[in-house]
Each structure stands twice: as structure tokens, then as C-alpha cells.
Coordinates of C-alpha atoms and ligand atoms in Angstrom, one line a residue:
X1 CA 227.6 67.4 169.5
X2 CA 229.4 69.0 172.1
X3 CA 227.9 72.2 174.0
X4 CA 230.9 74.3 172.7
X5 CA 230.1 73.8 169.0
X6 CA 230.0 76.8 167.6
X7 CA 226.7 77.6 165.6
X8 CA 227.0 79.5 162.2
X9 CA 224.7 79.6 159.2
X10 CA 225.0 80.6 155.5
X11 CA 223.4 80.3 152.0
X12 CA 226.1 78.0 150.9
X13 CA 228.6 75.6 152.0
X14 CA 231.5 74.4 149.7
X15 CA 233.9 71.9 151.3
X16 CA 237.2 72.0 149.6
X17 CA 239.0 75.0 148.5
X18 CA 241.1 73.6 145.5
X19 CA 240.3 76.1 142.5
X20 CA 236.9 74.2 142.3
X21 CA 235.9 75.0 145.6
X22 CA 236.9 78.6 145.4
X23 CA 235.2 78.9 141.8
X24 CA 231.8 77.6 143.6
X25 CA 232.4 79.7 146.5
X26 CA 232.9 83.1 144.6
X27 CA 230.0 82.5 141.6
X28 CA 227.5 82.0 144.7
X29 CA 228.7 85.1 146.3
X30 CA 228.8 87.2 143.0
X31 CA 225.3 85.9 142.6
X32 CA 223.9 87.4 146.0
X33 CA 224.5 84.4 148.2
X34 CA 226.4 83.9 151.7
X35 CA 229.5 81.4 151.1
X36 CA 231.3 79.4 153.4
X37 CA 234.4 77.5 152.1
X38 CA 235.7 74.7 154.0
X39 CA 239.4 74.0 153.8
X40 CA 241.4 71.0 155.6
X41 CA 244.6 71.5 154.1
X42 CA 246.6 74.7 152.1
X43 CA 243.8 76.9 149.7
X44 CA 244.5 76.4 146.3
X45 CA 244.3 72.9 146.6
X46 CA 246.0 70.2 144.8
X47 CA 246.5 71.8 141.8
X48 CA 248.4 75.3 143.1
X49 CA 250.9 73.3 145.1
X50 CA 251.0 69.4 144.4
X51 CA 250.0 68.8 140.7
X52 CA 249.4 71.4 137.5
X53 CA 251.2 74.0 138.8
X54 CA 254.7 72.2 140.1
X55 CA 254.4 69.7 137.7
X56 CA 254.6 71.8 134.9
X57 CA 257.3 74.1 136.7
X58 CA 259.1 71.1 136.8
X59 CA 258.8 70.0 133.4
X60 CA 258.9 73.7 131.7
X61 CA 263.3 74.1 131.4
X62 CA 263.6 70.9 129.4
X63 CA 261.3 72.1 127.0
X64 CA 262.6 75.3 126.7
X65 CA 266.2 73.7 126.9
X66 CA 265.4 70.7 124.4
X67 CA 263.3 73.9 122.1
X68 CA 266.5 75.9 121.8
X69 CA 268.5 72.5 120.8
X70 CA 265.8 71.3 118.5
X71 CA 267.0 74.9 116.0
X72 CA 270.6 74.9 114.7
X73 CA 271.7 78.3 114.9
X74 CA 270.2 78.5 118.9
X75 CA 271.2 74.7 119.3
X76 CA 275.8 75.8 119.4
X77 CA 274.4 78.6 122.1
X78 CA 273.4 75.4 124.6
X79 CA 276.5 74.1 126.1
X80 CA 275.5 73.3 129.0
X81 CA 272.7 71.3 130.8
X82 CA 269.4 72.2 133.1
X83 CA 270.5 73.8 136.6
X84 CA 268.3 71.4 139.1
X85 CA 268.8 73.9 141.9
X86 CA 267.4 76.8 139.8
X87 CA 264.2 74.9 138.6
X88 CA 263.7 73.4 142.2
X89 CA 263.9 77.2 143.0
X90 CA 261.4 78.4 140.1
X91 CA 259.1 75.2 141.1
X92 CA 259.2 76.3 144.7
X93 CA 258.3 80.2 143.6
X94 CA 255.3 78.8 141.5
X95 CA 254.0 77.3 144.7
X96 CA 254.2 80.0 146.8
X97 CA 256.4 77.7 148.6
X98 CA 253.3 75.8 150.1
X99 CA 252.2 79.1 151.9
X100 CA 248.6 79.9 151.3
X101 CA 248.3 83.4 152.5
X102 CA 248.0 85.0 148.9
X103 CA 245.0 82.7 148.2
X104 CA 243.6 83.7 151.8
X105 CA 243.6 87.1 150.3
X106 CA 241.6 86.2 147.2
X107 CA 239.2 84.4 149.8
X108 CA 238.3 87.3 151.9
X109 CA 238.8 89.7 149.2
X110 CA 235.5 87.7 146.8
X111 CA 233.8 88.0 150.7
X112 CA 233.5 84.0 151.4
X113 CA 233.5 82.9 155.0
X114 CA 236.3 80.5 155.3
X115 CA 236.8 78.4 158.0
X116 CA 239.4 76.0 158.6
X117 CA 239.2 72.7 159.3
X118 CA 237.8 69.1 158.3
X119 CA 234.6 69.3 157.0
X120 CA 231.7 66.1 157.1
X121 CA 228.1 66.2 156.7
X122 CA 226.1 65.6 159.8
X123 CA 222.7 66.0 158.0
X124 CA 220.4 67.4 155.7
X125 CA 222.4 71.2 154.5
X126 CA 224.4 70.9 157.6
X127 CA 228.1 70.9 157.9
X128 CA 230.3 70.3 160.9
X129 CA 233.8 71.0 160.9
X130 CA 236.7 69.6 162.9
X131 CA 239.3 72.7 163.5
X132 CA 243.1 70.8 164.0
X133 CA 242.7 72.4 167.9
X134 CA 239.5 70.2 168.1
X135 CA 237.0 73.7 168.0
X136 CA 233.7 72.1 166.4
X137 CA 232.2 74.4 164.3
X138 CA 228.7 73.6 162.6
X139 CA 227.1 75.7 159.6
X140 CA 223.8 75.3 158.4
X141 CA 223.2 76.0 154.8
X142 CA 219.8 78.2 153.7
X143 CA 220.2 76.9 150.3
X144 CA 223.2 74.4 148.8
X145 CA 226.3 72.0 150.5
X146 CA 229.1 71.6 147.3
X147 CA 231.3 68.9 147.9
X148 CA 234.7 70.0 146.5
X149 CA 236.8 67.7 147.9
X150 CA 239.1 66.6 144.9
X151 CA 241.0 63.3 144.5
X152 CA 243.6 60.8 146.3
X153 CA 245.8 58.6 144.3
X154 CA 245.0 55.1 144.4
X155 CA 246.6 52.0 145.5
X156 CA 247.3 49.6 143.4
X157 CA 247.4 45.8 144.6
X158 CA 251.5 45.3 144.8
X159 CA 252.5 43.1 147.0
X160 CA 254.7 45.1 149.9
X161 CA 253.4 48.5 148.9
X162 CA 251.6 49.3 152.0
X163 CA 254.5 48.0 153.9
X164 CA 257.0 50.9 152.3
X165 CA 257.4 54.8 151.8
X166 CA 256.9 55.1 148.5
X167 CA 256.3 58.8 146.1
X168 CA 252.7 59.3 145.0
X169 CA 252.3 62.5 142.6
X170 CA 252.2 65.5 145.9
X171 CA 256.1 63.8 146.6
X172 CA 257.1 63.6 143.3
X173 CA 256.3 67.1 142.7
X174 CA 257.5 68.8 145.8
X175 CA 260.7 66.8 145.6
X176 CA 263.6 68.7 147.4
X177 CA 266.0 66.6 145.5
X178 CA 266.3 64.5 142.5
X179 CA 266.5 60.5 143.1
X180 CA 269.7 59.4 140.7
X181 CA 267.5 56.3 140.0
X182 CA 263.4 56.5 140.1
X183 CA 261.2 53.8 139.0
X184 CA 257.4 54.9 138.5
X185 CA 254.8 52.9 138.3
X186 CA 251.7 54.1 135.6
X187 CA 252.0 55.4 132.1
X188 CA 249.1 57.6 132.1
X189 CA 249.5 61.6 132.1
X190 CA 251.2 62.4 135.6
X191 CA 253.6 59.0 135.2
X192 CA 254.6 60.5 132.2
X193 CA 255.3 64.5 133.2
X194 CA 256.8 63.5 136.1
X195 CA 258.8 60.4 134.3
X196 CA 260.0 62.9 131.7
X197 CA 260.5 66.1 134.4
X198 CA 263.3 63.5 136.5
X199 CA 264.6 62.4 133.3
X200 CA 265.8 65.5 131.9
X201 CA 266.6 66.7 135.9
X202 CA 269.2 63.9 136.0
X203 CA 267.3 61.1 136.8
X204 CA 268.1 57.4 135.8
X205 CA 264.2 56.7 135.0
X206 CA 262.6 53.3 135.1
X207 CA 258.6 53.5 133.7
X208 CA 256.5 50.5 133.7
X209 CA 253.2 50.7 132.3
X210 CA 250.8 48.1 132.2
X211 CA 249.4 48.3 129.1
X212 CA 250.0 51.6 126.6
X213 CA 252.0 54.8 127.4
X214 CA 248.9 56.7 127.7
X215 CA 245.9 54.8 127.0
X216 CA 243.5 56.9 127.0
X217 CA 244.6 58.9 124.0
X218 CA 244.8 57.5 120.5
X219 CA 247.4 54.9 119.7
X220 CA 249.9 57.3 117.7
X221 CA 250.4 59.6 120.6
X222 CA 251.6 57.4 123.1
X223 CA 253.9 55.5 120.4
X224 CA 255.6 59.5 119.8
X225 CA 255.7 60.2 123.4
X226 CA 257.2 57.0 124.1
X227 CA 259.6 57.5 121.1
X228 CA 260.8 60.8 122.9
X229 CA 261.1 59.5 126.5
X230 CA 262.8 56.6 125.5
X231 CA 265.5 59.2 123.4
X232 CA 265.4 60.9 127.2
X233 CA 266.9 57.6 128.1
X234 CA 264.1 56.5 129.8
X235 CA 264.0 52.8 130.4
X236 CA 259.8 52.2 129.0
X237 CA 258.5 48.6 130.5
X238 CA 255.4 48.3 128.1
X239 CA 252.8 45.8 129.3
X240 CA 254.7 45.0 132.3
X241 CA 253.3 45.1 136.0
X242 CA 254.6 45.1 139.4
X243 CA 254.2 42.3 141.6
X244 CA 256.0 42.8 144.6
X245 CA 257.8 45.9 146.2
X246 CA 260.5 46.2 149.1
X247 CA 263.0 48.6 150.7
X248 CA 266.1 47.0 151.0
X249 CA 268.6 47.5 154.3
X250 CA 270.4 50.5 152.5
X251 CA 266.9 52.3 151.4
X252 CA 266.8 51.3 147.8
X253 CA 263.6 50.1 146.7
X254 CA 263.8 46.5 145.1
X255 CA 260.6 45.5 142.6
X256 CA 260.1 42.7 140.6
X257 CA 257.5 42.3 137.7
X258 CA 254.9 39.6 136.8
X259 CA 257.0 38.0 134.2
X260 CA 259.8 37.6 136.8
X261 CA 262.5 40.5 135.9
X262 CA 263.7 42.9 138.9
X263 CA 264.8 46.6 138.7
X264 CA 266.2 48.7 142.0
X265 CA 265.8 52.4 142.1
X266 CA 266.0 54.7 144.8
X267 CA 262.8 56.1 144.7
X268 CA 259.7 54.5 143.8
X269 CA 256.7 56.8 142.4
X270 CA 253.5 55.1 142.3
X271 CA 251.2 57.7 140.1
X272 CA 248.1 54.7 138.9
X273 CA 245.0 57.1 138.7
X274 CA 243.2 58.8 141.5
X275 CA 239.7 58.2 143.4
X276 CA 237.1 60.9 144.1
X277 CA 237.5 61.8 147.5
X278 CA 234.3 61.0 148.9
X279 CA 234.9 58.3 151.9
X280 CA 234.4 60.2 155.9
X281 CA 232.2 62.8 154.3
X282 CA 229.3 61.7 155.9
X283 CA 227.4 61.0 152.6
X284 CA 225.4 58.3 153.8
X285 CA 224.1 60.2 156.5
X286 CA 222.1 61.5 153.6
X287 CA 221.8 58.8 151.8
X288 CA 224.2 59.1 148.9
X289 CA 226.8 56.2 148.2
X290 CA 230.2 57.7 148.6
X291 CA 231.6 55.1 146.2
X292 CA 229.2 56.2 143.7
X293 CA 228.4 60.1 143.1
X294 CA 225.9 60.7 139.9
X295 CA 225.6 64.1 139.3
X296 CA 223.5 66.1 136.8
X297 CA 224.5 69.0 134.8
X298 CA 224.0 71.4 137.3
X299 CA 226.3 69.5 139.9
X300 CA 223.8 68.4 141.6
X301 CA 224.1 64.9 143.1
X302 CA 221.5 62.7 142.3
X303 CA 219.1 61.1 145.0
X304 CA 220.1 63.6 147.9
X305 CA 217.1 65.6 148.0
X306 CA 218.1 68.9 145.6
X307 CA 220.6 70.9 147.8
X308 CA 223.7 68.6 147.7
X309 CA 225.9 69.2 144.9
X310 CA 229.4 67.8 143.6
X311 CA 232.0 69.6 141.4
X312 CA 235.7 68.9 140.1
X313 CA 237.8 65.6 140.5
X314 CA 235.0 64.6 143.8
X315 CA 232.6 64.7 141.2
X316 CA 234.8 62.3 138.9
X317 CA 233.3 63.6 135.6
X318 CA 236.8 65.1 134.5
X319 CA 239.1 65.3 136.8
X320 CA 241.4 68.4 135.0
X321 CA 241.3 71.8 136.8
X322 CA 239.5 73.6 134.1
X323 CA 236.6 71.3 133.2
X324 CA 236.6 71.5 137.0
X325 CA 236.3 74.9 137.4
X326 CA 233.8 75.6 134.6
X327 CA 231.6 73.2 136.7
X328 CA 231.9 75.1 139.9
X329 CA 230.8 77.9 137.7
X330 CA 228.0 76.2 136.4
X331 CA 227.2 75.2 139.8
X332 CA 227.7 78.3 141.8
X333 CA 225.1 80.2 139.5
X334 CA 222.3 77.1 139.1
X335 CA 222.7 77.0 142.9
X336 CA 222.0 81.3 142.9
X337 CA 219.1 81.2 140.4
X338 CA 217.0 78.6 142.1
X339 CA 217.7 80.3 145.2
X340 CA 216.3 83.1 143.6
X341 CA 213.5 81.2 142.3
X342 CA 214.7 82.1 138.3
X343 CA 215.9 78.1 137.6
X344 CA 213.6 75.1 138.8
X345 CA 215.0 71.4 138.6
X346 CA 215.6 71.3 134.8
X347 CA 218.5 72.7 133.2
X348 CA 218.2 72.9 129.9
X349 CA 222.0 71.8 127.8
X350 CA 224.6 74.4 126.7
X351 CA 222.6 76.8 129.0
X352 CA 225.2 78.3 132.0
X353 CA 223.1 76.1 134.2
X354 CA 224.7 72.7 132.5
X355 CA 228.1 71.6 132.2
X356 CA 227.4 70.1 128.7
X357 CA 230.7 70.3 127.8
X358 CA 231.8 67.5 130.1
X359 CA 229.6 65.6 127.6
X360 CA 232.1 65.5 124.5
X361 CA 234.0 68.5 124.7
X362 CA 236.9 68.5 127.1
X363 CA 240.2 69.8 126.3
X364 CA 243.3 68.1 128.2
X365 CA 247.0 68.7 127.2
X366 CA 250.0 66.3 128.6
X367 CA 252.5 68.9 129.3
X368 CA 255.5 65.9 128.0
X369 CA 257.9 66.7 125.1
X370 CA 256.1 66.3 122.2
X371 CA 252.9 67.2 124.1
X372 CA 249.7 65.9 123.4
X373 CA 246.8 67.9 122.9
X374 CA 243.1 66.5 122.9
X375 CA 239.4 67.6 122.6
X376 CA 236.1 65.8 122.3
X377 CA 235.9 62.1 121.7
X378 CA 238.2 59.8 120.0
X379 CA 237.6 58.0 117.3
X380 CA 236.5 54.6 119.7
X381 CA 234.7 56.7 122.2
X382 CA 232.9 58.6 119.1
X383 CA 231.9 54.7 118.1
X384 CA 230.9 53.3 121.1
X385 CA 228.6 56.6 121.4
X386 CA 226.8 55.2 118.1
X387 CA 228.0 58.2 116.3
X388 CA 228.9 57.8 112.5
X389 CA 231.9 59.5 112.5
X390 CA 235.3 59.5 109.9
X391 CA 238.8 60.0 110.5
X392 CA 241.5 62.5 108.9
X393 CA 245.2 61.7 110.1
X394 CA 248.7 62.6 109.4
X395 CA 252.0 64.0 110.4
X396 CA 252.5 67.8 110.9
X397 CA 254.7 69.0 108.4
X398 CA 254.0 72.5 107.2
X399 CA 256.0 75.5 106.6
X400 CA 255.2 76.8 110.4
X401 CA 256.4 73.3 111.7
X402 CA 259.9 73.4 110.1
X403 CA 260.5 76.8 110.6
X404 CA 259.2 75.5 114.2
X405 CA 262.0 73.2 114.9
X406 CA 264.0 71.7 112.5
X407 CA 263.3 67.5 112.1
X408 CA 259.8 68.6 113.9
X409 CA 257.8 65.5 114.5
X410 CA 254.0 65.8 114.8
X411 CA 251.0 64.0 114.3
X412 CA 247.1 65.4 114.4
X413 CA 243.9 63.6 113.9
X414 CA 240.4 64.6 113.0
X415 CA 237.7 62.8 113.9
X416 CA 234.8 64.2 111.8
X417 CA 230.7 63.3 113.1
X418 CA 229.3 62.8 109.6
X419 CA 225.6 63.5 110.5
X420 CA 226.5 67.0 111.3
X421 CA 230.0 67.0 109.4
X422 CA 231.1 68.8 112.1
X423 CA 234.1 68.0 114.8
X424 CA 233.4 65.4 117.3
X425 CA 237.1 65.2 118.5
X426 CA 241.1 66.5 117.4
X427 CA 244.4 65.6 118.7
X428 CA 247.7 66.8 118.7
X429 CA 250.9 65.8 118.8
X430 CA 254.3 67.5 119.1
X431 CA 256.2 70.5 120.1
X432 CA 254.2 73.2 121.1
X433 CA 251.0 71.8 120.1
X434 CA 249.2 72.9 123.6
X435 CA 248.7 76.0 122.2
X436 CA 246.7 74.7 119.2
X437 CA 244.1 72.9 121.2
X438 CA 241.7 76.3 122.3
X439 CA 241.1 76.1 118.3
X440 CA 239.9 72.9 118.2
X441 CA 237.7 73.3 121.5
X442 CA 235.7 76.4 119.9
X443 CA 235.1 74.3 116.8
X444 CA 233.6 71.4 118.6
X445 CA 231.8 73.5 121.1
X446 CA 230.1 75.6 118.2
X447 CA 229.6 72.5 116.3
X448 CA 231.0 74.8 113.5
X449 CA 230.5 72.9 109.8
X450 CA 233.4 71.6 108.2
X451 CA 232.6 74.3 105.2
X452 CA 232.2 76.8 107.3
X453 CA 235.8 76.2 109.0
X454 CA 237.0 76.5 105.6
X455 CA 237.0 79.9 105.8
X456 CA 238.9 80.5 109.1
X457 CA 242.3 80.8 107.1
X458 CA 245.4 79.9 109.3
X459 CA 247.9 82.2 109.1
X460 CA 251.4 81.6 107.5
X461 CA 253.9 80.0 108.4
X462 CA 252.0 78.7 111.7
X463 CA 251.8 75.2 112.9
X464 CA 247.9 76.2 112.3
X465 CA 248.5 75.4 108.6
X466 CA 247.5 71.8 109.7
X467 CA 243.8 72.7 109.8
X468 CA 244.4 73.4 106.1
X469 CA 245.7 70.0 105.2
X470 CA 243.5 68.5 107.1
X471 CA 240.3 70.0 105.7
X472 CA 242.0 69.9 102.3
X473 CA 242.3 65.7 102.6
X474 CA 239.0 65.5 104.0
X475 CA 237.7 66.6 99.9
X476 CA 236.8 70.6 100.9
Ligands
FAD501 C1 250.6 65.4 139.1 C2 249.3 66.0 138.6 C3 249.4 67.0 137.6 C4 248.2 67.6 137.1 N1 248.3 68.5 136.1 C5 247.2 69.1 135.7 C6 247.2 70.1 134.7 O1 248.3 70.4 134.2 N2 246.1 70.6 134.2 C7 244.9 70.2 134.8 O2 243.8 70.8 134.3 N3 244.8 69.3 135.7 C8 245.9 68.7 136.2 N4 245.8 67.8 137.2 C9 244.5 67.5 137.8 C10 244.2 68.6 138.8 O3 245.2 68.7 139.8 C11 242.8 68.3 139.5 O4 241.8 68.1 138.5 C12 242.4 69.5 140.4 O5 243.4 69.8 141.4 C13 241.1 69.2 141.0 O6 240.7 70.3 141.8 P1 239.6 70.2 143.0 O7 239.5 71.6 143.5 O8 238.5 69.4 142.5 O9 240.4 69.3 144.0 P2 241.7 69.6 145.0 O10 242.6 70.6 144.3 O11 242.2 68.3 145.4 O12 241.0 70.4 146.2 C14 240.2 69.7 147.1 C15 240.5 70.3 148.5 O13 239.5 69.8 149.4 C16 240.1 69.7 150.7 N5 239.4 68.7 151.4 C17 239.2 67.4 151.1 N6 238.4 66.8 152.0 C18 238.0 67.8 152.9 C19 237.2 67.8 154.1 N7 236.6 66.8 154.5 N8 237.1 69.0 154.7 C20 237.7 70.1 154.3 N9 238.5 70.1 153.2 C21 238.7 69.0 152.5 C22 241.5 69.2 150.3 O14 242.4 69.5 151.4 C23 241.8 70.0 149.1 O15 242.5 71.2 149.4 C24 247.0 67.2 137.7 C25 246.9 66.2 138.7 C26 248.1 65.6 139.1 C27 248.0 64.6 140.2

């Protein structure tokens, strides 16, 4: 350590301020606790400026566009087409065009410490950080270090890739222009925003997905997705995979696939999942494996002694902003209490000490048009858990649905835990349907009976209706 590190101590140390990191931060200072927040890059994170929030800005006027021609009547007013400059525009407002200064405010406003610069653990509740003009700062924490550090996309083995530029998800969605052909590689949920968003901006989209559009989400959904990005014109390579990759002399990007076929775009966006990013964070120094967080519900990590804890997509438990969030929450007060002595190592479930929810109750929407809408477990996930559970499926089609959008095409499914005949897991699929899914959380959460939903009457004519029919073919 050099003689010029500055020396500075705290209660708390949370490196990363993604919304994670600043949830952590601002529950331990609410509590009573000193807060430093660590931040390498803008404040906001990932989410504010290179995923949720330009993603969706992205994808928002071709659902609005595509909602007005989906109603005759509003469908004759739409004669013309989206206006690329003018959602690039809105996209750019919605990330405070990559200036962090409002989010600054917030962070001196809850009264964290921030300090900028790249954080790694040099030892046990100790912190150094790297400032980009080399000025070594390091913090000492009285009580808790929260790693916060959020995601990087991974790599997946395609012959050339390392050798080109290629998009990953933070290119795609801070695009300054729209490629006239992209090919993307992945058919999980930011393959398919972002396949869908450069479709309906103008693009001539390529997607190949190794095995399902969206895999992780019962069969039905991806089939209706797919359905409605191949009517975007989207060219869908189902249980195809990329082999090799290359730029060729005029900048086009050349790919050819396992079972021999070749495409060309001129953009190539590689979005195949992300990794916790854990690696040059000095966790070994303490004896964690990097590759290998286990954290309680609490956040803490397990094996590093009590006062190193993990939230958001570093912890890897559900990598979504608001299940990430909730955990910071969770872990910004358990970290409070025991410093004030009122929580020892146990933390009992459902308790604001425990992210039980991160258990079977997670809510995650795919912002695509239809959009998918899911809570809980599906019906394999319920199985492989050993629960007894049963299914109710069907298409949406109630009054609330046709009045919705004429031809509206929608599917739900309920999978019911028979023990407790309560809701293990719901999904949704169709227009609009993002809006449905707080329902279906608070049921599962509250483990409310099926009887007992029986008398939560939707009202008419709402998409809602659905929870009717549903309970209505389950025998109630
Ligand atoms: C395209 C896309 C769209 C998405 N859309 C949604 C959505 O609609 N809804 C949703 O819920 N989720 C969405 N997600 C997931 C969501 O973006 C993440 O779950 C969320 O950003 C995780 O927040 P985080 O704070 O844990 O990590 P991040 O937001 O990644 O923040 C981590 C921060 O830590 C900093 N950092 C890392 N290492 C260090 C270090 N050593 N020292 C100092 N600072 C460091 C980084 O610079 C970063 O700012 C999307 C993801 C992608 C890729």
C-alpha cells in the first residue's frame, strides 16, 4: 500500500451502485449506519442506462404503434410507421443521456459517502479503491462489505468471436443507429426485446437460438412470442448454433451455423446470459470462491466470517432489478439490526431479514409483443421441487380481452400446489399482460387459498376476467 493511501472508515461498504447498491447503501443509512457506496462506472448501474430502462424505451413505440393497429377504428388513424430518430431521442432522455449527476443527487441527498473508483477487497471489512487518476483510497468497515457488483454478459465458445467487434446487450441498447441487417445470437429475454425493438425500428433481424425461444418459461409462451416476431419478419433459427464468426473486408459480419448454413448481417449482437461479476474482487483474499457465491437469506455470503454480504445479479439468485432491490433491502436492514445487536445469525423466513421470496416467488415480465408475464415456479420447476401440484391452462379470451384488441391472442396458466391448494406459479401471455402479474405475485406471496381467491371478483370487462375462468375450470 502506498504512503498516500488515503485512510477512511465507515459502518458499511457497498461496492457497486446499480439500484442494488444504492438500495443497500440507503436502508443501512436509514437504519443508523455510516454508508460508503463504491462506484467504478455511471450510478444507476446497468439497469438506468444499459438494460431495463433503454431497453424498454426502445421497445415501448412498437407497442403502442402495433396497440393502436391491433383496434379498427384507431388502426385507419396509423398511416405511417415508427420515427427511429424520435425513439433514439426518447431512449436517450430515459437515460439521462449516460450522465449520472441526478443519481449523484439522490446519493448525497439519502447521506452515503460515495467515492469513485474501482473497488477490491484487500482483507477482512476492508476496501481499497482505485480512483481513474490512480488516488488509493482504503475504507475500513465497522460492521458489513456488500458486494453489489452486477453482471457481465458471457462469452460463448464461437469460433472468431474474440477476434471481432461484436454488440453485447450495453451496445445494442445505446445504439446511435439502427443496423439494416442484425443477426443476434440467444433467444432468452434480452435476445428477444432487443430482436423485436430492431425489428419494428427497421431492422432486417436474423435470431438464432439454440434450443427454445425463451426456455425458461413454459413451452406455450415462447411458441406465441415466436409466432409474433416471426409476423415482425424476423428470420427465427430454432435449435441452431453458431460456429464460427468473422468480419469481412467491407465490415459485414459473416457467421455460419453447426449444420453448415451462413447468414451476413451487419451487426452481430451476442446477448447468451450473463455471469455474476465476482472475478478481481479480491474474494479469495477472504476466502470466498469468486466463481461460487452461496448466500443466505440475509445476503450474507456463506464461509466469509459474517460481515461479507452479496445482493442483486453478483449474488446470481435473480438477476432482475426488483428481486434485486428487495434483497438490498433485506440486506441493508439485517446488516442494521445486528449491528444493533436486535438480529443474531438466524433469520427467520418471510421476516424483513430474509429474501424468501427469491425462494418461489419472483415476478419477471419480457417486455416483447405479446409479453410474457411470470410468477413462482413452473409447472417442471414445481415437480422437480417434489411439490404435488396441478395445472389450469387456456387462451385469454374474455370480454376485457376483445374489447382489448380485436383478434387478441393470449394464453395463462395456473399451476396450483395441491397440499395447500394454493398458487405455486402463473403466467401470462399477450398484450398488455405485464400489468396482470402484481396479482398473481400477492396471491402466491400470501399463499392465499384457491376458495378464498374466489371472492376477489375481477372487474368487468378486464383482461382480469381470466382469474375467473381459471378458477371456474379448476371445479370452484
Ligand atoms: C438488456 C437487458 C434488459 C434488462 N431488462 C430488465 C428489466 O426490464 N427488468 C428487470 O428487472 N431487469 C432487467 N434486466 C436485468 C437488470 O439489468 C439487472 O438485474 C440489474 O441491473 C442488476 O442490478 P445490480 O445493481 O445488481 O448490478 P448493476 O446494475 O450491473 O450495477 C453494478 C455496478 O457495480 C459497478 N462495479 C462493478 N465492479 C465494481 C468494482 N470492482 N468497483 C466499483 N464498482 C464496481 C458497476 O460499474 C455497476 O455500476 C435487464 C438486463 C439486460 C442485460
Amino acid at each position: 500500500m502506498s504512503s498516500e493511501t488515503r485512510q477512511l472508515s465507515t459502518d458499511v461498504i457497498v461496492i457497486g451502485a446499480g439500484a442494488v447498491g444504492e438500495n443497500a447503501a440507503g436502508r443501512a443509512v436509514q437504519n443508523g449506519l455510516k454508508a460508503v457506496l463504491v462506484e467504478a462506472a455511471l450510478i444507476g448501474g446497468e439497469c438506468s442506462y444499459w438494460a431495463c430502462m433503454p431497453s424498454k424505451a426502445l421497445l415501448r413505440p412498437g407497442i403502442a404503434l402495433h396497440g393502436a393497429q391491433a383496434v379498427a377504428g384507431s388502426r385507419e388513424a396509423v398511416t405511417d410507421g415508427l420515427n427511429v430518430q424520435s425513439v433514439l431521442k426518447r431512449r436517450d432522455s430515459f437515460t439521462s443521456h449516460w450522465d449520472d449527476s441526478g443519481q449523484q443527487e439522490w446519493v448525497s441527498g439519502a447521506g452515503i459517502e460515495l467515492l469513485r473508483g474501482a473497488a477490491r477487497i484487500s482483507g477482512e471489512r476492508t476496501v481499497e479503491v482505485t480512483a481513474d487518476d490512480g488516488t488509493l483510497t482504503s475504507v475500513t468497515a465497522g460492521h458489513a462489505v456488500v458486494v453489489a457488483t452486477g453482471s457481465t454478459p458471457a462469452k460463448p465458445p464461437i469460433d472468431g468471436l474474440e477476434t471481432i467487434e461484436y454488440w453485447t446487450t450495453p451496445e445494442a441498447t445505446s445504439a446511435r443507429e439502427v443496423p439494416p441487417r442484425l443477426a443476434v445470437i440467444g433467444g432468452g429475454v434480452a435476445g428477444t426485446e432487443l430482436a423485436q425493438a430492431f425489428a419494428r425500428l427497421g431492422s432486417e433481424v436474423t435470431m438464432v437460438v439454440r434450443t427454445k425461444l425463451l426456455d425458461k418459461f413454459p413451452a406455450p409462451a415462447g411458441e406465441l412470442v415466436a409466432d409474433a416476431l416471426a409476423a415482425d419478419g424476423i428470420d427465427l433459427r430454432i435449435g441452431a448454433e453458431a460456429a464460427t464468426v468473422a468480419r469481412n473486408d467491407d465490415g459485414t459480419v459473416a457467421l455460419t451455423l453447426r449444420d453448415g448454413s451462413a447468414l451476413e448481417a451487419d451487426q452481430l449482437l451476442v446477448a447468451t446470459g450473463r455471469r455474476p461479476a465476482t472475478a478481481d474482487l479480491g474474494l479469495e483474499s477472504v476466502g470466498v470462491d469468486a466463481g461460487n457465491l452461496s448466500v443466505d437469506p440475509s445476503g450474507r455470503i456463506s464461509g466469509a466470517g459474517g460481515w461479507l454480504y452479496a445482493v442483486g445479479d453478483a449474488a446470481g439468485n435473480a438477476p432482475l432489478t426488483h428481486q434485486g432491490k428487495y434483497e438490498a433491502r433485506v440486506a441493508g436492514d439485517a446488516i442494521a439490526a445486528r449491528a444493533h445487536g436486535t438480529l443474531g445469525e438466524e433469520v427467520e423466513r418471510w421476516s424483513k431479514y430474509a429474501a424468501t421470496a427469491d425462494e418461489s416467488a419472483v415476478p419477471q415480465v419480457v417486455f416483447s409483443d405479446p409479453e410474457v408475464a411470470m410468477v413462482g415456479l413452473t409447472e417442471d420447476a414445481a415437480r422437480d421441487r417434489g411439490l404435488r401440484v396441478s395445472t389450469v391452462q387456456m387462451d385469454i379470451a374474455v370480454a376485457g380481452s376483445a374489447l382489448h384488441a380485436d383478434d387478441y391472442t393470449g394464453w395463462v396458466q395456473m399451476v396450483v400446489d395441491e397440499e395447500r391448494t394454493t398458487i405455486a406459479g402463473m403466467t401470462f401471455v399477450g398484450q398488455d399482460v405485464a400489468e396482470l402479474l402484481h396479482a398473481a405475485t400477492v396471491a402466491v406471496v400470501g399463499q392465499v387459498p384457491l376458495h378464498r381467491l374466489w371472492h376477489a371478483v375481477p372487474s368487468y370487462p378486464t383482461i382480469s376476467e381470466i382469474w375467473l375462468r381459471l378458477l371456474e375450470e379448476y371445479g370452484l
